[in-house]
Short mmCIF file of C-alpha atoms in Angstrom, two decimals:
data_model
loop_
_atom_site.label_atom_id
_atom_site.label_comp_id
_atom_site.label_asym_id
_atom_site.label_seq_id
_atom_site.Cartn_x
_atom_site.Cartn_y
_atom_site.Cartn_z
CA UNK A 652 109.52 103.76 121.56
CA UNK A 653 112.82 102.33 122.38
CA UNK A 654 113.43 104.46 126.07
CA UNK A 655 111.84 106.84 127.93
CA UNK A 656 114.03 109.49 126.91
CA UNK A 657 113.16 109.51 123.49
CA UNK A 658 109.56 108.78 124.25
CA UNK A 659 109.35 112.01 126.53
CA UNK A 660 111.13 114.12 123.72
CA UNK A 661 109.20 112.65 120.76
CA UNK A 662 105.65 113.37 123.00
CA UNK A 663 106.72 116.82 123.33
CA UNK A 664 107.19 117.87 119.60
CA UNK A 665 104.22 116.30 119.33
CA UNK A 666 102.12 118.22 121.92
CA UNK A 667 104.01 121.44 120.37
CA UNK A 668 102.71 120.32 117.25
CA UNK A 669 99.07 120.27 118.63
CA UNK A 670 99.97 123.83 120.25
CA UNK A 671 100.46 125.37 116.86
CA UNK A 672 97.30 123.68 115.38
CA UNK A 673 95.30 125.69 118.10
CA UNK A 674 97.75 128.95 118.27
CA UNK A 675 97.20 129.54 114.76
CA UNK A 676 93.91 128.23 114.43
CA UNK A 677 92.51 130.34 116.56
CA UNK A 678 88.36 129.53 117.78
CA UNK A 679 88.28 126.50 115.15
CA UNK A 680 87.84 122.98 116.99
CA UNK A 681 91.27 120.93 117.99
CA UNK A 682 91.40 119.16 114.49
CA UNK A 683 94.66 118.96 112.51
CA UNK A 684 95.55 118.10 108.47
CA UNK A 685 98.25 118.30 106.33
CA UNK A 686 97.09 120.72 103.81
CA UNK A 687 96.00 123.11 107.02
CA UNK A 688 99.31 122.24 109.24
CA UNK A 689 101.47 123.58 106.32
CA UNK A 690 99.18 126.24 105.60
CA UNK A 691 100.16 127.58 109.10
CA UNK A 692 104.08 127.28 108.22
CA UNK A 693 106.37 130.54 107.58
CA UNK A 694 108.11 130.62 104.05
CA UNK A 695 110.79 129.74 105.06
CA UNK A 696 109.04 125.77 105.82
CA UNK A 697 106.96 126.24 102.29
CA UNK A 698 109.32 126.48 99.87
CA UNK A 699 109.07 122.66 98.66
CA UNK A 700 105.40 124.17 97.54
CA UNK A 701 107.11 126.88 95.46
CA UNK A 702 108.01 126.80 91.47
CA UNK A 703 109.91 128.78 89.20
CA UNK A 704 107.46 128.56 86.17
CA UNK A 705 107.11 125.00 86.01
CA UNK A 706 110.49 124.11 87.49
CA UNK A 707 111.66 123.50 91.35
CA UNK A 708 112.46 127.00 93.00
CA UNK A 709 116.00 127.42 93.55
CA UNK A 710 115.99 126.67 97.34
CA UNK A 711 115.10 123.13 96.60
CA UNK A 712 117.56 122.78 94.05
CA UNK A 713 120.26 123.51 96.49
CA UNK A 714 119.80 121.32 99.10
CA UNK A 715 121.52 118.15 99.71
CA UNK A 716 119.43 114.92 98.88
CA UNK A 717 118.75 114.74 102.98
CA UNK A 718 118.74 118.39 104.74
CA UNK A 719 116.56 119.60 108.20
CA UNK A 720 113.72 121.31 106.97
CA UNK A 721 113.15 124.83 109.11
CA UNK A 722 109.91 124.13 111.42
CA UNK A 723 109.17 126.61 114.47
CA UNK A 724 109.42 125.64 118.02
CA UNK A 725 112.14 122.47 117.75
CA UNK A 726 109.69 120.26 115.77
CA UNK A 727 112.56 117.92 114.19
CA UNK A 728 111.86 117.46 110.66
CA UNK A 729 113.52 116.31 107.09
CA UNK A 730 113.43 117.03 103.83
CA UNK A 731 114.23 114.67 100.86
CA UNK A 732 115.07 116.03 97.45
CA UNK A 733 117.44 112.84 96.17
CA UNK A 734 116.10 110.72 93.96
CA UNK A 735 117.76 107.47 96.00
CA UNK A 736 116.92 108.72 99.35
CA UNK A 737 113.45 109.36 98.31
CA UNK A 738 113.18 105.86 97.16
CA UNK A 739 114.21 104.68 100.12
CA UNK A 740 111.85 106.21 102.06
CA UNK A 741 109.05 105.64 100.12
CA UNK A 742 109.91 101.94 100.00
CA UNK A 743 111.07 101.38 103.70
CA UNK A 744 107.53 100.65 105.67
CA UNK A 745 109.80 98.94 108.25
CA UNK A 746 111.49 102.54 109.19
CA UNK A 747 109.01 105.22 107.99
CA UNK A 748 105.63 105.34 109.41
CA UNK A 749 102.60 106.87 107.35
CA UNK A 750 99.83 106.19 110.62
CA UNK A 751 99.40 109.84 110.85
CA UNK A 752 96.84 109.27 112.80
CA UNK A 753 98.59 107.23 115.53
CA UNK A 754 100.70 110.60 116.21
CA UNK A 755 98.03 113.16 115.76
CA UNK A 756 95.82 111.13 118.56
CA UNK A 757 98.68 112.21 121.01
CA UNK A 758 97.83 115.88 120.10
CA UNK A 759 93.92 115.16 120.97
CA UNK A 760 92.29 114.38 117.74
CA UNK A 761 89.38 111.94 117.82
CA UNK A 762 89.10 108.55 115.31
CA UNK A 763 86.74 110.59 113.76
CA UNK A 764 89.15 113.69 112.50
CA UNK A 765 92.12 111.32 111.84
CA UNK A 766 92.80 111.04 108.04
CA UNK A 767 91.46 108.48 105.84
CA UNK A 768 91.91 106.29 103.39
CA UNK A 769 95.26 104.43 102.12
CA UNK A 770 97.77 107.43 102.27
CA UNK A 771 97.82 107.55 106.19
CA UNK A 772 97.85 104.32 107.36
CA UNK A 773 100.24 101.04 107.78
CA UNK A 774 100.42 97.25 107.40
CA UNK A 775 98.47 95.34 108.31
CA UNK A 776 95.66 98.00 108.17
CA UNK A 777 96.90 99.38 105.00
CA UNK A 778 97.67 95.94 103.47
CA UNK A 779 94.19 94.84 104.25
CA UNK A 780 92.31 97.41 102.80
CA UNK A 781 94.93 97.71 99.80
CA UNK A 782 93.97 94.41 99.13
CA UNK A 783 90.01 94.51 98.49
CA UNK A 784 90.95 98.04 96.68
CA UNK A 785 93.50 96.78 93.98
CA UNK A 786 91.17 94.65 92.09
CA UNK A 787 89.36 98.19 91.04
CA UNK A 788 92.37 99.18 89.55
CA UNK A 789 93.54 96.51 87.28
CA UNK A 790 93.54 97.31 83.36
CA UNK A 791 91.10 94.47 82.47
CA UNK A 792 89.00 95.77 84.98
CA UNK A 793 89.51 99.54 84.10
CA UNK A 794 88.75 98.91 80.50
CA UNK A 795 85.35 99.16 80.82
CA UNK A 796 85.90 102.92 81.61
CA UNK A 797 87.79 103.91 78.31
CA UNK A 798 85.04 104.30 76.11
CA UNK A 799 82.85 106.22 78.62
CA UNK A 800 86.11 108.59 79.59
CA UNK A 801 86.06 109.03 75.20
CA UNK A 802 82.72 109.85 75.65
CA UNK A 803 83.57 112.46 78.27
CA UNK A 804 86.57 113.79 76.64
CA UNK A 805 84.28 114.52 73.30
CA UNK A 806 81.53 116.07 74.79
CA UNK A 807 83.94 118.50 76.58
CA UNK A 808 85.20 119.50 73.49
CA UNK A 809 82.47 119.92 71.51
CA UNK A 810 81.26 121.97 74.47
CA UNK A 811 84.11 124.21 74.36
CA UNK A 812 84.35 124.49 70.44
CA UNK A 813 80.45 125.99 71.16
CA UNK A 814 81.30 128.77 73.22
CA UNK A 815 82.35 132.22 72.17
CA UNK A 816 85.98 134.31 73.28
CA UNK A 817 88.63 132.87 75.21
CA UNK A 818 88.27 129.76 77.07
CA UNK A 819 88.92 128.62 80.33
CA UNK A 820 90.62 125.22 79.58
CA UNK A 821 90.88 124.50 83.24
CA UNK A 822 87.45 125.00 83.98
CA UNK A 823 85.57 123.76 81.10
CA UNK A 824 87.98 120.85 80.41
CA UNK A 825 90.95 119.59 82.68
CA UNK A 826 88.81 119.73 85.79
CA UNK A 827 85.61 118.03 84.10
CA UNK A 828 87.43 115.33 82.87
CA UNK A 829 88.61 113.75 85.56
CA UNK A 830 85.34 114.77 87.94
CA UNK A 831 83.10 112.83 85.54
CA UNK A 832 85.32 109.95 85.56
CA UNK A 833 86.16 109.65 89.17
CA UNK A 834 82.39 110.06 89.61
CA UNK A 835 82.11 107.10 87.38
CA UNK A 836 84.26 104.94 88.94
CA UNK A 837 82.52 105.66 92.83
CA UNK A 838 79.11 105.31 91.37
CA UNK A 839 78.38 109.37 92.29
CA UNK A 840 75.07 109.71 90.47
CA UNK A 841 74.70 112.59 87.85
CA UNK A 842 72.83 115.23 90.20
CA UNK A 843 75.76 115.10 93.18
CA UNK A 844 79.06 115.47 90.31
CA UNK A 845 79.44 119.26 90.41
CA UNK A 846 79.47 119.11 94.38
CA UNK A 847 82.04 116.48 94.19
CA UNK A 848 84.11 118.50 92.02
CA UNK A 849 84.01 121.53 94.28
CA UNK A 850 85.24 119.44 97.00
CA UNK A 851 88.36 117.84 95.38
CA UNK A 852 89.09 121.91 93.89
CA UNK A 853 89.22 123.38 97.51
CA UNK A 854 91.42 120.68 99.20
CA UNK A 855 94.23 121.35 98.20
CA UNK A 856 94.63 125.11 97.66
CA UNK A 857 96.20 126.37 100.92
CA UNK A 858 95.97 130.64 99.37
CA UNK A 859 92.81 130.78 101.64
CA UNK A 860 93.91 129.89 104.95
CA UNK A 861 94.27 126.61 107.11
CA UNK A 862 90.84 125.97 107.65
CA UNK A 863 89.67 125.99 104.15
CA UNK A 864 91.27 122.99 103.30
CA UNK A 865 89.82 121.32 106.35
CA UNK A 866 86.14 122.47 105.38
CA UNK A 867 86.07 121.00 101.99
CA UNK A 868 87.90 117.47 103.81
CA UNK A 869 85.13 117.50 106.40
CA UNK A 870 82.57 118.57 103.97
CA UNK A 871 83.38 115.81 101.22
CA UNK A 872 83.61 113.28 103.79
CA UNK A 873 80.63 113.95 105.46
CA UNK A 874 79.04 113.21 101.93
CA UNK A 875 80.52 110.32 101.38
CA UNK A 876 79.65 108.72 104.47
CA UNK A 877 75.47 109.15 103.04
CA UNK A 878 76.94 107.99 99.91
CA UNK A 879 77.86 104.47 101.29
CA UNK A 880 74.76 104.33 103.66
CA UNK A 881 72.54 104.56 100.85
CA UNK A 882 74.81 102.05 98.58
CA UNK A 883 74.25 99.66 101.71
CA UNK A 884 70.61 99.40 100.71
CA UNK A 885 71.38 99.51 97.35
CA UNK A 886 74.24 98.64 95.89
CA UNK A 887 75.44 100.23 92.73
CA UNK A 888 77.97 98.95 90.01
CA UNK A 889 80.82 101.47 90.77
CA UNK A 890 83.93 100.96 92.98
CA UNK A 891 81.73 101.61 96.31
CA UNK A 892 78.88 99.17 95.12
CA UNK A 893 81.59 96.81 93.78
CA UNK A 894 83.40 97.00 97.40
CA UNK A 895 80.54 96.20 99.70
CA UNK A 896 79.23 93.22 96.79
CA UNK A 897 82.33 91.63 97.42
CA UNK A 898 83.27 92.19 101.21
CA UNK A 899 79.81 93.61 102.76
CA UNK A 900 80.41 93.98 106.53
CA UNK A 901 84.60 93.32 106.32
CA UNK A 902 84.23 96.68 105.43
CA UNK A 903 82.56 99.76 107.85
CA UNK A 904 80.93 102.48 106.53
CA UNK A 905 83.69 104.77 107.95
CA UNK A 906 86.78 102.60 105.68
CA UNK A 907 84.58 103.10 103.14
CA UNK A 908 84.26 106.67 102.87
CA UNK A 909 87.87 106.79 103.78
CA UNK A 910 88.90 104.69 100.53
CA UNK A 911 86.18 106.87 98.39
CA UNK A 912 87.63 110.07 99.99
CA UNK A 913 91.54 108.95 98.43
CA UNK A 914 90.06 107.99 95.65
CA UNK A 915 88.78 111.54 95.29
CA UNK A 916 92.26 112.80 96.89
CA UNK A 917 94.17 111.14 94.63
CA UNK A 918 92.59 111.09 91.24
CA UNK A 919 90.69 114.13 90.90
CA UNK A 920 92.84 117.40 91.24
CA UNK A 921 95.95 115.41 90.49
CA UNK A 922 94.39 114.58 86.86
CA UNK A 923 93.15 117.80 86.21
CA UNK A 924 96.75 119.57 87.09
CA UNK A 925 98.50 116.93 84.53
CA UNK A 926 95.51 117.86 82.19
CA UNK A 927 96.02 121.31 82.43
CA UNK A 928 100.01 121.98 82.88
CA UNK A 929 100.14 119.34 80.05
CA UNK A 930 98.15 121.14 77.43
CA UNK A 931 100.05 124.02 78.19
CA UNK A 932 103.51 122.48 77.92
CA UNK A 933 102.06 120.86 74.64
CA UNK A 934 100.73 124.03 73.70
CA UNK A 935 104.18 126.87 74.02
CA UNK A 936 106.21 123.27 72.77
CA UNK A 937 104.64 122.53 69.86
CA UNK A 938 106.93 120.12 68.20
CA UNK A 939 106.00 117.98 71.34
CA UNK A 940 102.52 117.35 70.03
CA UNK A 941 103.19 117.12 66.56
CA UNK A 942 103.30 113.18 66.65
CA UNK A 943 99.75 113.26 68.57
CA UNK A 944 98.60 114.72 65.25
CA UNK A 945 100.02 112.53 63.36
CA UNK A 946 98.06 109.66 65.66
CA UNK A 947 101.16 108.37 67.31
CA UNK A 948 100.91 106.34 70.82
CA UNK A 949 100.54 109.22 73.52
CA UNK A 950 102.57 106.70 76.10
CA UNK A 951 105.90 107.85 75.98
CA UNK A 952 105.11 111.90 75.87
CA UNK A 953 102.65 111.19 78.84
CA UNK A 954 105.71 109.54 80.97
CA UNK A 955 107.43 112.30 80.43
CA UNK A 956 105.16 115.16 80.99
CA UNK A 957 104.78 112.68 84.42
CA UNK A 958 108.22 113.06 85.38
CA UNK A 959 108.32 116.85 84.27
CA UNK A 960 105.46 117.54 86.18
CA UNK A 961 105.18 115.92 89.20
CA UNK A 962 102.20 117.43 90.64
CA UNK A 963 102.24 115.90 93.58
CA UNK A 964 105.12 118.20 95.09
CA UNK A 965 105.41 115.83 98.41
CA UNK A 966 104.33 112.85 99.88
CA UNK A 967 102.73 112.00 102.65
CA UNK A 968 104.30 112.55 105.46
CA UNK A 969 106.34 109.79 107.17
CA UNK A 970 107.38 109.57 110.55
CA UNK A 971 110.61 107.59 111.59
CA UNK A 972 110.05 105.07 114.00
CA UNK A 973 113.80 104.17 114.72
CA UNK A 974 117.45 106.10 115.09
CA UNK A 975 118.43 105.92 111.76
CA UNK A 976 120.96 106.95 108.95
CA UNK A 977 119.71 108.64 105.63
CA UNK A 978 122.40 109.40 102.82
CA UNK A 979 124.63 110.74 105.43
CA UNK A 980 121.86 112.22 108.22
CA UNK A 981 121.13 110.98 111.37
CA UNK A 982 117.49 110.90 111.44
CA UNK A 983 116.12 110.55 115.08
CA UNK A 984 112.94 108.06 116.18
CA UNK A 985 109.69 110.43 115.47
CA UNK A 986 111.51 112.58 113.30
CA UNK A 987 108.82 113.97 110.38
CA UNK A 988 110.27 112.96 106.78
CA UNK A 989 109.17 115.02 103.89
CA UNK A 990 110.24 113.37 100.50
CA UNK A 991 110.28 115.88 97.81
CA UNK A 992 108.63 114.01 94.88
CA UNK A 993 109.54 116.85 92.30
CA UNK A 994 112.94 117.35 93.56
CA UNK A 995 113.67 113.65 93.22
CA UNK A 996 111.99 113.66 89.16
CA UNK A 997 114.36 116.50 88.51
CA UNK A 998 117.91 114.95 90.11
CA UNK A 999 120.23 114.55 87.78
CA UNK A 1000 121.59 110.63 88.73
CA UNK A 1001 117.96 110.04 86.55
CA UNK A 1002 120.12 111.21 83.46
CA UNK A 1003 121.22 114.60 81.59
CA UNK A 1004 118.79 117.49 80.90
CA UNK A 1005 116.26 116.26 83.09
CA UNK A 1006 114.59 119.85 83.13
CA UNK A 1007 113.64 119.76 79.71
CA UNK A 1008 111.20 117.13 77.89
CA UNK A 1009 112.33 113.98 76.21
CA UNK A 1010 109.51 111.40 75.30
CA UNK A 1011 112.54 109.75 73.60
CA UNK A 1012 114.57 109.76 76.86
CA UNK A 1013 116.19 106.18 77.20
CA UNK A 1014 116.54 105.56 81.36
CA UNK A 1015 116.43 102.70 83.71
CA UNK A 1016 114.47 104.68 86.60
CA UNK A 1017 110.85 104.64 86.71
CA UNK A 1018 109.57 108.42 87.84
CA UNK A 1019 107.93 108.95 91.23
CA UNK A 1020 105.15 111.41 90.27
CA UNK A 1021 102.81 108.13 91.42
CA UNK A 1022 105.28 107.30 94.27
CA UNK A 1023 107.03 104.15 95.04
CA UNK A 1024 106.34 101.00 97.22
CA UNK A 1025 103.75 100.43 99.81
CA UNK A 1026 101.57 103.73 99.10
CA UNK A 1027 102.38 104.20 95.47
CA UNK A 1028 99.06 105.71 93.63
CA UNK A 1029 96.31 102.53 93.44
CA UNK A 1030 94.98 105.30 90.73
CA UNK A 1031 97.96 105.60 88.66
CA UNK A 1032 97.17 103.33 85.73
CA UNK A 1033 93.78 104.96 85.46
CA UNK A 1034 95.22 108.51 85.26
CA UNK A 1035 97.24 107.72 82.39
CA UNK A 1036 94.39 106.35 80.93
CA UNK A 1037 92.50 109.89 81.29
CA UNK A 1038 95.80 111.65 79.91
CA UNK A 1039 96.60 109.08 76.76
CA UNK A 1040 92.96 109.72 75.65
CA UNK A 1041 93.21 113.19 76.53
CA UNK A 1042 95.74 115.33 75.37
CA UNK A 1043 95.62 113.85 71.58
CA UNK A 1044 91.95 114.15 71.37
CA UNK A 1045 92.69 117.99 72.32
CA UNK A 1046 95.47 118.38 70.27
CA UNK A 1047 93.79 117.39 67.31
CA UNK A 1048 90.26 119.20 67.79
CA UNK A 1049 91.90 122.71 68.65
CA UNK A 1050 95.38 122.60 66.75
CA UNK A 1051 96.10 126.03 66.59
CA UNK A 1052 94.74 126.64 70.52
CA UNK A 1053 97.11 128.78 72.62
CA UNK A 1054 97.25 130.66 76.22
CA UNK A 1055 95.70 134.42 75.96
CA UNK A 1056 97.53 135.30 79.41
CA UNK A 1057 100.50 134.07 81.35
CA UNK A 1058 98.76 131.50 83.56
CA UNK A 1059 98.88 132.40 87.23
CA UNK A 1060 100.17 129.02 89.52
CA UNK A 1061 98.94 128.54 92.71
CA UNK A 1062 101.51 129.94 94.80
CA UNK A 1063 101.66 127.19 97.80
CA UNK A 1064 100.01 123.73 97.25
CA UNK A 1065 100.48 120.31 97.67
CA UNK A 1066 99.75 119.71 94.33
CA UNK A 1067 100.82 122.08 92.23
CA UNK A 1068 98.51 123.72 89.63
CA UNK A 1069 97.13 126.67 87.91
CA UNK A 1070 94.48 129.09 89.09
CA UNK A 1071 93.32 129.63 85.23
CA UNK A 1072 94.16 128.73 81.80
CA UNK A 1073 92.53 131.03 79.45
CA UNK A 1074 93.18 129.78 75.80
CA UNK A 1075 91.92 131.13 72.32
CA UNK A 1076 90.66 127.91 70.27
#
C-alpha cells in the first residue's frame, strides 16, 4: 500500500467483506468464494448475471463502459461493460490484481480455502505454473484428443437417437460431451466421470444458496487432491500424469489439484453452456446451420456463436493495486473491478448489429468470451475443438430436431446457461 491512510481504509472494506461472508452465512465455517460472495448480493449487485433471452438485460446495457457497481456497506467496487476498458483491465497485470487470495487472507481464510488454480493468482506464481500448463494445450499436442472427442460425440448421439419422447439435449448431450473429454484430458478413470460431472454442474449455479457452490468447490477438490496422490505412485498419460512426468516435485500436490480443479472450472460447464445455447440458437435460426449440412468449416459460425454467447458473464475479479484512471473513473487502490465479458462482446465500437449473428462478420477485434492477456482461457483452443466437432455432427444426425418448451435460463450465474433443453429429434 502506498500510505497508511489508504491501507487502514482498504483493510476495512476488507474486514466488512469478511463480516458479510459470516452475516449471511450464518453457522457455516469462515470460508469465502466468488460464486457464494455474489450469491449473498441484493439484485440490485446481480444484475451483470441477468439476461433478456439470450441478450444483456437492459441495466447493463445502460451503463457507461466504467460505472460503481452497488455493493452494501461502502465496499468500493467497479463495473466494466466497454469493450476497451475491459481490455485494459484484463491486459494490465501491473494495475489489476487477480491474488484473491492475498485479500481474502485479511478476512481470515486459511491457504487451504483460498482459490486455486490459474484464475486467482499473479506473476511470478501465475507465470510459473502457466508455464508447465501451456504445453497441454497446444494443437499438436491436443490432436491426439480429436478422434476420441468424435468418438464421444457419436456415441452420444446414437444414444439419444435410441431413446423414446422428448430429449433432454442438455443432459444427455451438451453436458456429456465435455465431462468425458475433460475427464480425458486429467486422466479421471471411467468409474469416477459421473462424480466429476456433478461437481463442475453445481459450481456455478448460485439458485440454491451461497453455500452450495462452496460444497461442490470443496467437494471436487477434496477429490482431486486423492486423484494426484494416487497419480504420484502411478503416473497416468493425461494432463496430471503428464505434469508430474515432466516436473515431479516442482509441483505440490496442492498446485496440482488447483490446476486440475481450473481445468474442471474452466472447461467443463463453460463447454456444455456453448453446447447447449448453441444448438438452440442453431436450432430457432436455421439458415445458420444450413452450411454445417452442407459440410462447410464450423470455424467461423463457432466464433460467432463465441462472441454472441459469452458464457462466461464476468471475469475474475481484479483488485486495483494503485490510484488509477479508467475511461474517465477514478478507481481507488483496493478497489474490486468487475469486467463484464458479455457487455464488452455486445459494444457496439466491435461493429454494427452486434446482437444478432454474423459468421460472415468482417472485424479487427478478437472476442473476449476466452478473455484477454495474462489469464486468458489455457482451455480455449480445446473448447473450440469440442464445438467444431460438435454442433455439425448434431446438426446433421437430428436435422429436423427442435425445442418442445421455452428453455428456462438459470436466473443468476456466473456462467450463464440453461436449466433444461428438452428437444423432439
Amino acid at each position: 500500500m502506498n500510505n497508511g491512510c489508504l491501507e487502514g481504509d482498504v483493510q476495512t472494506r476488507l474486514r466488512v467483506l469478511g463480516w458479510m461472508a459470516r452475516r449471511f452465512g450464518g453457522r457455516k465455517p469462515r470460508t469465502m468464494n466468488l460464486e457464494g460472495t455474489l450469491a449473498m448480493l441484493p439484485d440490485s449487485s446481480l444484475f451483470p448475471l441477468y439476461r433478456n433471452g439470450l441478450d444483456p438485460v437492459p441495466e447493463l446495457r445502460e451503463k457507461p463502459p466504467v460505472s460503481r457497481l452497488p455493493l452494501p456497506l461502502g465496499i468500493r467496487a467497479w463495473l466494466v461493460t466497454g469493450y476497451e476498458p475491459v481490455r485494459a483491465v484484463l491486459g494490465d497485470s501491473s494495475a489489476f490484481s487477480n491474488d484473491f487470495g492475498k485479500f481474502a487472507a485479511k478476512v481470515g481464510l486459511t491457504a487451504g480455502e483460498q482459490p486455486g488454480g490459474l484464475g486467482m493468482i499473479d506473476p511470478p506464481m501465475h507465470t510459473r505454473l502457466r508455464r508447465m500448463v501451456m504445453p497441454e494445450f497446444t494443437m499438436h499436442r491436443l490432436a491426439r484428443l480429436q478422434p476420441r472427442i468424435e468418438a464421444i460425440v457419436g456415441d452420444r448421439l446414437e444414444a439419444m437417437a435410441a431413446m423414446d419422447g422428448p430429449v433432454d439435449l442438455l443432459q444427455e448431450f451438451a453436458l456429456p460431451v465435455p465431462a468425458l473429454t475433460i475427464c480425458e484430458l486429467l486422466g479421471v478413470p471411467y468409474e469416477d466421470r459421473d462424480l466429476v460431472q456433478k461437481f463442475s454442474a453445481a459450481r456455478f449455479d448460485l439458485g440454491d444458496g451461497a453455500y452450495a457452490p462452496l460444497d461442490a468447490i470443496n467437494e471436487s477438490r477434496a477429490y482431486l487432491r486423492d486423484l494426484v496422490a494416487q497419480q504420484r505412485r502411478r503416473p497416468g498419460d493425461g494432463l496430471i500424469g503428464s505434469l508430474i512426468a515432466a516436473h515431479g516435485d516442482e509441483l505440490s500436490d496442492q498446485e496440482l489439484a488447483g490446476l486440475a480443479d481450473g481445468v474442471l472450472t474452466g472447461g467443463l460447464e463453460t463447454s456444455a453452456s456453448m453446447l447447449a445455447l448453441g444448438a438452440l440458437v442453431l436450432m430457432t435460426q436455421p439458415g445458420l446451420a444450413e452450411p454445417l449440412r452442407r459440410g462447410e468449416p464450423a470455424d467461423a459460425l463457432v466464433e460467432e456463436l463465441l462472441r454472441y454467447l459469452t458464457v462466461v458473464q464476468v471475469g475474475f475479479p481484479r483488485f486495483a493495486v494503485r490510484d488509477l484512471e479508467l475511461d474517465g473513473a477514478s478507481i481507488k487502490e483496493g478497489d474490486i473491478v468487475m469486467c463484464s465479458l458479455i457487455g464488452a462482446d455486445r459494444d457496439g465500437v466491435l461493429g454494427p448489429g452486434m446482437d444478432r449473428i454474423d459468421a460472415g462478420r468482417a472485424t479487427t477485434r478478437s472476442h473476449l468470451a476466452f478473455g484477454h492477456g495474462l489469464h486468458r482461457c489455457v482451455g480455449a483452443e480445446l473448447a473450440r475443438m469440442e464445438l467444431r466437432i460438435a454442433y455439425p455432427a448434431l446438426i446433421r444426425r437430428f436435422p429436423q430436431m427442435r425445442p418442445v418448451t421455452d428453455p428456462a435460463a438459470r436466473r443468476a450465474s456466473i456462467v450463464f446457461g440453461l436449466e433444461a433443453l428438452p428437444v423432439a429429434l
